[in-house]
Tab-separated table of C-alpha atoms in Angstrom:
chain	number	residue	atom	x	y	z
A	1	MET	CA	-91.786	-48.244	7.145
A	2	THR	CA	-88.436	-49.745	5.514
A	3	ILE	CA	-86.821	-52.580	7.089
A	4	VAL	CA	-83.161	-53.599	6.066
A	5	THR	CA	-81.165	-56.591	7.124
A	6	VAL	CA	-77.744	-57.117	8.178
A	7	THR	CA	-76.193	-59.315	5.778
A	8	GLY	CA	-72.710	-59.095	6.341
A	9	ILE	CA	-70.013	-57.890	9.200
A	10	HIS	CA	-66.636	-57.352	8.590
A	11	VAL	CA	-63.727	-56.181	10.793
A	12	TYR	CA	-60.214	-55.609	9.454
A	13	PRO	CA	-57.722	-55.920	12.333
A	14	VAL	CA	-54.544	-54.670	10.658
A	15	LYS	CA	-55.566	-51.831	8.170
A	16	SER	CA	-55.450	-52.634	4.111
A	17	MET	CA	-54.940	-56.273	5.388
A	18	ARG	CA	-57.181	-59.215	4.834
A	19	GLY	CA	-60.329	-58.818	6.306
A	20	ILE	CA	-62.471	-61.113	8.653
A	21	SER	CA	-66.067	-62.136	8.332
A	22	LEU	CA	-67.912	-62.447	11.672
A	23	GLU	CA	-71.812	-63.374	12.562
A	24	GLU	CA	-71.628	-60.764	15.004
A	25	ALA	CA	-70.110	-58.203	16.611
A	26	VAL	CA	-69.456	-55.458	19.474
A	27	LEU	CA	-70.313	-51.835	18.829
A	28	THR	CA	-68.424	-49.285	20.242
A	29	PRO	CA	-68.122	-45.581	19.416
A	30	LYS	CA	-65.061	-46.001	17.709
A	31	GLY	CA	-66.463	-48.805	15.258
A	32	LEU	CA	-66.425	-52.771	15.317
A	33	ALA	CA	-64.636	-53.806	18.295
A	34	GLY	CA	-61.284	-55.348	16.897
A	35	ASP	CA	-61.454	-53.250	13.620
A	36	ARG	CA	-58.259	-51.679	12.283
A	37	GLN	CA	-56.269	-51.849	15.629
A	38	TRP	CA	-52.951	-52.280	13.960
A	39	MET	CA	-51.524	-50.334	10.738
A	40	VAL	CA	-48.342	-50.540	8.845
A	41	ALA	CA	-45.992	-47.535	8.307
A	42	GLU	CA	-43.125	-46.194	6.935
A	43	PRO	CA	-40.343	-45.011	9.496
A	44	GLY	CA	-41.479	-41.695	9.678
A	45	GLY	CA	-44.988	-42.601	10.539
A	46	ARG	CA	-46.563	-42.570	7.187
A	47	PHE	CA	-49.112	-45.025	6.634
A	48	VAL	CA	-48.994	-47.960	4.126
A	49	THR	CA	-51.792	-49.123	2.608
A	50	GLN	CA	-52.835	-51.103	-0.724
A	51	ARG	CA	-52.644	-48.096	-2.874
A	52	ASP	CA	-48.672	-48.478	-2.080
A	53	LYS	CA	-48.493	-52.163	-1.615
A	54	PRO	CA	-51.498	-54.363	-2.937
A	55	GLU	CA	-49.801	-57.244	-1.357
A	56	LEU	CA	-51.254	-56.381	1.868
A	57	ALA	CA	-54.348	-57.770	0.791
A	58	LEU	CA	-52.747	-61.203	0.961
A	59	VAL	CA	-51.745	-61.064	4.478
A	60	ALA	CA	-54.611	-62.788	6.595
A	61	THR	CA	-54.794	-61.778	10.370
A	62	ARG	CA	-55.887	-63.904	13.192
A	63	VAL	CA	-56.568	-62.045	16.649
A	64	GLU	CA	-55.951	-63.798	19.829
A	65	ASP	CA	-56.011	-62.883	23.526
A	66	THR	CA	-52.326	-62.064	23.348
A	67	GLY	CA	-51.746	-60.566	20.026
A	68	VAL	CA	-52.196	-60.936	16.264
A	69	THR	CA	-51.230	-63.327	14.026
A	70	LEU	CA	-50.089	-62.221	10.388
A	71	SER	CA	-49.782	-65.094	7.625
A	72	MET	CA	-48.682	-64.748	3.977
A	73	PRO	CA	-48.331	-67.281	1.211
A	74	ASP	CA	-44.790	-67.950	0.698
A	75	HIS	CA	-44.201	-66.143	4.068
A	76	GLY	CA	-45.087	-68.332	6.792
A	77	SER	CA	-46.553	-66.425	9.591
A	78	ILE	CA	-45.567	-64.217	12.646
A	79	THR	CA	-47.333	-63.793	15.807
A	80	VAL	CA	-47.133	-60.392	17.519
A	81	PRO	CA	-47.689	-59.997	21.078
A	82	TYR	CA	-49.286	-56.851	22.296
A	83	ARG	CA	-47.186	-54.179	23.194
A	84	MET	CA	-48.658	-51.129	24.234
A	85	TYR	CA	-46.443	-49.789	26.905
A	86	ASP	CA	-43.118	-50.979	26.185
A	87	GLY	CA	-42.639	-50.116	22.393
A	88	GLU	CA	-41.225	-47.321	20.806
A	89	ARG	CA	-43.389	-44.347	20.552
A	90	VAL	CA	-44.187	-42.886	17.230
A	91	THR	CA	-46.029	-40.099	15.818
A	92	SER	CA	-47.722	-41.305	12.720
A	93	ARG	CA	-50.268	-39.595	10.493
A	94	VAL	CA	-53.594	-41.017	8.596
A	95	TRP	CA	-54.451	-38.810	5.974
A	96	LYS	CA	-54.519	-35.510	7.815
A	97	ASP	CA	-54.623	-36.848	11.382
A	98	THR	CA	-52.065	-37.330	13.694
A	99	CYS	CA	-51.711	-40.193	15.743
A	100	GLU	CA	-49.769	-41.382	18.768
A	101	THR	CA	-48.506	-44.575	18.407
A	102	VAL	CA	-46.610	-47.954	19.492
A	103	ASP	CA	-44.284	-49.434	17.456
A	104	GLN	CA	-44.864	-53.575	17.519
A	105	GLY	CA	-41.003	-54.557	17.231
A	106	ARG	CA	-38.063	-55.077	15.179
A	107	GLU	CA	-39.134	-58.880	14.360
A	108	VAL	CA	-42.158	-58.096	12.740
A	109	SER	CA	-40.671	-55.172	10.995
A	110	ALA	CA	-38.240	-57.431	9.760
A	111	TRP	CA	-41.266	-59.757	8.609
A	112	LEU	CA	-43.330	-57.227	6.845
A	113	THR	CA	-40.427	-55.518	4.744
A	114	ARG	CA	-39.163	-59.394	3.440
A	115	ALA	CA	-42.854	-60.386	3.169
A	116	LEU	CA	-43.987	-57.153	1.104
A	117	ALA	CA	-40.647	-56.872	-0.846
A	118	SER	CA	-40.531	-53.344	0.401
A	119	THR	CA	-37.025	-51.166	-0.127
A	120	THR	CA	-37.795	-49.040	2.962
A	121	PRO	CA	-38.222	-50.730	6.187
A	122	LEU	CA	-42.095	-51.353	7.796
A	123	ARG	CA	-42.918	-51.239	10.923
A	124	LEU	CA	-46.316	-52.416	12.638
A	125	LEU	CA	-48.041	-49.651	15.087
A	126	ALA	CA	-50.713	-49.811	17.288
A	127	MET	CA	-52.407	-46.873	18.453
A	128	SER	CA	-51.263	-45.541	22.058
A	129	PRO	CA	-53.292	-46.367	25.123
A	130	GLY	CA	-55.514	-43.435	25.802
A	131	PHE	CA	-54.894	-41.836	22.766
A	132	LYS	CA	-58.057	-40.328	21.104
A	133	ARG	CA	-57.378	-39.909	17.581
A	134	PRO	CA	-58.831	-36.012	16.589
A	135	LEU	CA	-60.662	-36.609	13.100
A	136	HIS	CA	-60.158	-33.821	10.573
A	137	ARG	CA	-63.484	-34.494	9.373
A	138	ALA	CA	-65.159	-34.247	12.957
A	139	PRO	CA	-67.801	-31.164	11.476
A	140	LEU	CA	-69.020	-33.894	9.163
A	141	LEU	CA	-68.775	-36.905	11.451
A	142	GLY	CA	-69.502	-34.932	14.636
A	143	GLU	CA	-67.530	-33.376	17.341
A	144	GLY	CA	-65.825	-35.872	19.562
A	145	THR	CA	-66.206	-38.791	16.791
A	146	THR	CA	-62.934	-40.613	17.025
A	147	THR	CA	-61.520	-44.166	15.644
A	148	GLY	CA	-58.839	-46.235	15.123
A	149	PHE	CA	-57.185	-46.525	11.944
A	150	ALA	CA	-59.888	-46.452	9.594
A	151	ASP	CA	-59.651	-43.902	6.856
A	152	ALA	CA	-62.480	-41.378	7.996
A	153	ALA	CA	-64.943	-42.803	10.125
A	154	PRO	CA	-65.734	-45.106	12.904
A	155	PHE	CA	-68.038	-47.884	10.497
A	156	LEU	CA	-68.736	-48.023	7.007
A	157	VAL	CA	-72.031	-49.070	5.628
A	158	ALA	CA	-72.412	-51.001	2.462
A	159	ASN	CA	-75.726	-51.756	0.289
A	160	GLN	CA	-75.704	-54.971	-1.043
A	161	ALA	CA	-78.093	-53.703	-3.797
A	162	SER	CA	-75.496	-51.175	-4.774
A	163	LEU	CA	-73.218	-53.998	-5.584
A	164	ALA	CA	-75.669	-55.567	-7.716
A	165	GLU	CA	-76.238	-52.627	-9.737
A	166	LEU	CA	-72.633	-52.401	-10.282
A	167	ASN	CA	-72.146	-55.677	-11.663
A	168	SER	CA	-74.854	-55.638	-13.785
A	169	ARG	CA	-73.212	-52.722	-15.389
A	170	LEU	CA	-69.986	-54.356	-15.649
A	171	GLU	CA	-71.209	-57.581	-16.703
A	172	ALA	CA	-73.097	-55.311	-19.640
A	173	ALA	CA	-69.787	-54.048	-20.694
A	174	ALA	CA	-68.187	-57.497	-20.715
A	175	ILE	CA	-66.126	-56.820	-17.286
A	176	PRO	CA	-66.252	-59.364	-14.612
A	177	ALA	CA	-68.370	-58.896	-11.658
A	178	VAL	CA	-66.429	-57.929	-8.406
A	179	PRO	CA	-67.148	-59.236	-4.979
A	180	MET	CA	-68.305	-56.878	-2.160
A	181	ASN	CA	-64.640	-57.205	-0.583
A	182	ARG	CA	-63.352	-54.707	-3.287
A	183	PHE	CA	-65.278	-52.264	-0.742
A	184	ARG	CA	-64.042	-53.118	2.317
A	185	PRO	CA	-67.172	-52.582	4.437
A	186	ASN	CA	-67.694	-53.239	8.323
A	187	ILE	CA	-71.440	-53.626	7.897
A	188	VAL	CA	-73.662	-54.988	4.752
A	189	ILE	CA	-77.239	-54.297	4.508
A	190	SER	CA	-80.065	-55.565	2.105
A	191	GLY	CA	-83.595	-54.283	1.882
A	192	VAL	CA	-83.276	-50.837	0.048
A	193	GLU	CA	-82.834	-50.175	-3.739
A	194	ALA	CA	-79.236	-49.313	-5.108
A	195	PHE	CA	-77.725	-46.261	-3.692
A	196	ALA	CA	-80.348	-45.516	-1.556
A	197	GLU	CA	-77.782	-45.970	1.308
A	198	HIS	CA	-76.611	-42.030	0.586
A	199	ARG	CA	-80.168	-40.960	1.408
A	200	LEU	CA	-80.273	-42.804	4.961
A	201	GLN	CA	-80.118	-40.693	7.799
A	202	SER	CA	-80.373	-43.733	10.377
A	203	LEU	CA	-80.712	-47.468	10.811
A	204	VAL	CA	-82.246	-47.841	13.822
A	205	ALA	CA	-82.300	-51.637	16.234
A	206	PRO	CA	-83.954	-51.871	19.689
A	207	ASP	CA	-80.623	-51.852	21.410
A	208	TYR	CA	-78.602	-49.690	19.144
A	209	GLN	CA	-78.575	-46.830	16.040
A	210	LEU	CA	-76.246	-45.886	13.354
A	211	ASP	CA	-76.128	-42.857	11.861
A	212	MET	CA	-75.206	-42.104	8.216
A	213	ARG	CA	-72.952	-39.141	7.995
A	214	TYR	CA	-71.519	-38.827	4.275
A	215	PRO	CA	-70.701	-41.077	1.361
A	216	CYS	CA	-67.732	-42.743	1.021
A	217	GLU	CA	-65.318	-41.580	-1.499
A	218	ARG	CA	-63.674	-44.250	-3.467
A	219	CYS	CA	-60.012	-45.005	-4.605
A	220	VAL	CA	-57.726	-47.349	-6.578
A	221	VAL	CA	-58.111	-50.208	-3.739
A	222	THR	CA	-61.365	-50.771	-5.612
A	223	THR	CA	-59.342	-51.599	-8.435
A	224	ILE	CA	-57.260	-54.545	-6.582
A	225	ASP	CA	-58.291	-58.233	-6.625
A	226	GLN	CA	-58.421	-58.831	-2.881
A	227	ASP	CA	-57.690	-62.898	-3.751
A	228	THR	CA	-54.472	-62.265	-6.179
A	229	ALA	CA	-53.238	-58.555	-5.359
A	230	GLU	CA	-53.435	-57.693	-8.821
A	231	LYS	CA	-54.742	-54.649	-10.333
A	232	HIS	CA	-57.464	-54.446	-13.333
A	233	PRO	CA	-55.561	-52.844	-16.016
A	234	GLN	CA	-58.339	-50.868	-17.445
A	235	ALA	CA	-59.010	-49.850	-13.436
A	236	GLN	CA	-62.422	-51.539	-13.299
A	237	PRO	CA	-64.786	-51.135	-11.235
A	238	PHE	CA	-63.324	-47.417	-10.482
A	239	LYS	CA	-64.345	-46.170	-13.802
A	240	THR	CA	-67.808	-47.884	-13.952
A	241	LEU	CA	-68.778	-46.906	-10.564
A	242	THR	CA	-67.429	-43.226	-11.182
A	243	SER	CA	-69.893	-43.085	-14.064
A	244	ILE	CA	-73.311	-44.471	-12.371
A	245	ASN	CA	-72.815	-42.979	-8.595
A	246	PRO	CA	-69.806	-39.877	-8.633
A	247	MET	CA	-69.361	-38.141	-5.236
A	248	PRO	CA	-71.418	-35.174	-4.684
A	249	GLY	CA	-70.164	-32.423	-6.489
A	250	SER	CA	-67.425	-34.512	-8.133
A	251	LYS	CA	-67.049	-36.383	-11.524
A	252	ARG	CA	-63.626	-38.086	-10.872
A	253	ALA	CA	-64.352	-40.045	-8.472
A	254	PRO	CA	-67.059	-42.516	-6.951
A	255	ALA	CA	-68.893	-43.231	-4.025
A	256	PHE	CA	-69.981	-46.512	-2.519
A	257	ALA	CA	-71.272	-46.748	0.877
A	258	GLU	CA	-71.763	-44.475	4.074
A	259	ASN	CA	-69.232	-43.401	6.579
A	260	ALA	CA	-71.015	-43.773	9.528
A	261	VAL	CA	-71.021	-43.331	13.775
A	262	LEU	CA	-72.705	-45.092	16.444
A	263	ALA	CA	-75.583	-42.755	17.982
A	264	HIS	CA	-76.037	-45.088	20.909
A	265	GLY	CA	-75.710	-48.658	21.870
A	266	ASN	CA	-71.945	-48.875	23.225
A	267	LEU	CA	-71.248	-52.257	23.714
A	268	GLN	CA	-74.330	-53.835	22.212
A	269	LYS	CA	-73.730	-56.585	19.779
A	270	ILE	CA	-74.837	-56.155	16.158
A	271	ALA	CA	-75.511	-59.440	14.272
A	272	VAL	CA	-76.091	-60.996	10.671
A	273	GLY	CA	-79.994	-60.968	10.430
A	274	ASP	CA	-80.415	-58.302	12.261
A	275	GLN	CA	-83.622	-56.065	11.258
A	276	LEU	CA	-83.204	-52.605	11.182
A	277	ARG	CA	-85.568	-49.610	10.398
A	278	ALA	CA	-84.131	-47.366	7.927
A	279	VAL	CA	-84.795	-43.633	8.598
A	280	PHE	CA	-84.292	-41.503	5.081
A	281	ARG	CA	-83.191	-37.933	5.393
């Protein structure tokens, strides 16, 4: 029997902004409580991420009972109260998924547009109350699966050993190692060999179970330093990762971490230090 340990828990209250590391979090079918509740979008509703605006990495978030506070060096901060019912309704998109959302107001729109030096007005959106996002990859995740503004799935589970293997390859090529935040996972585990997460079926605890569904295809966000918002000039670690762990059936993009769903354990807590039984396919 293989036992893995939870070594990291992270939520990203606003999609593509800086994450928050936690000691414990509440599990829900949509993901970790508080994860990706808001996203930045253009006027027409198209979502905006670090692929478009790397500077989003520099925007810190703090969630409070009444709303969320955004802050960025040289641009101060702004507190945005929850506006779930009285804001403008906006039809938006996350990849191929259509979402019904609520605009969070002109004040935060002006702040984001200025802070991110955008030539297009930006707006902050929250999911409309009661809206259940239909996922275009539902056949892979399980019918009825939904999430907030995550790219693909409710949870992203990363393996510490995979990062260590990647960094050993980078350092052998005289390329600086990268931290786990390049991959923006929700849950980090240790206790299995590099890239063994792609062979996992489930992670089982007494009170909850996470089922792995398919590898996460990585993009250029992996090349963005999350502390400086600067892109690596040689597209690292994307290139090295592609060479050592390509997506199944593809040689042009790498895989890192697993998209996952909650099999059972709604409203249970996951904590750093949890010991989980690893079930392999």
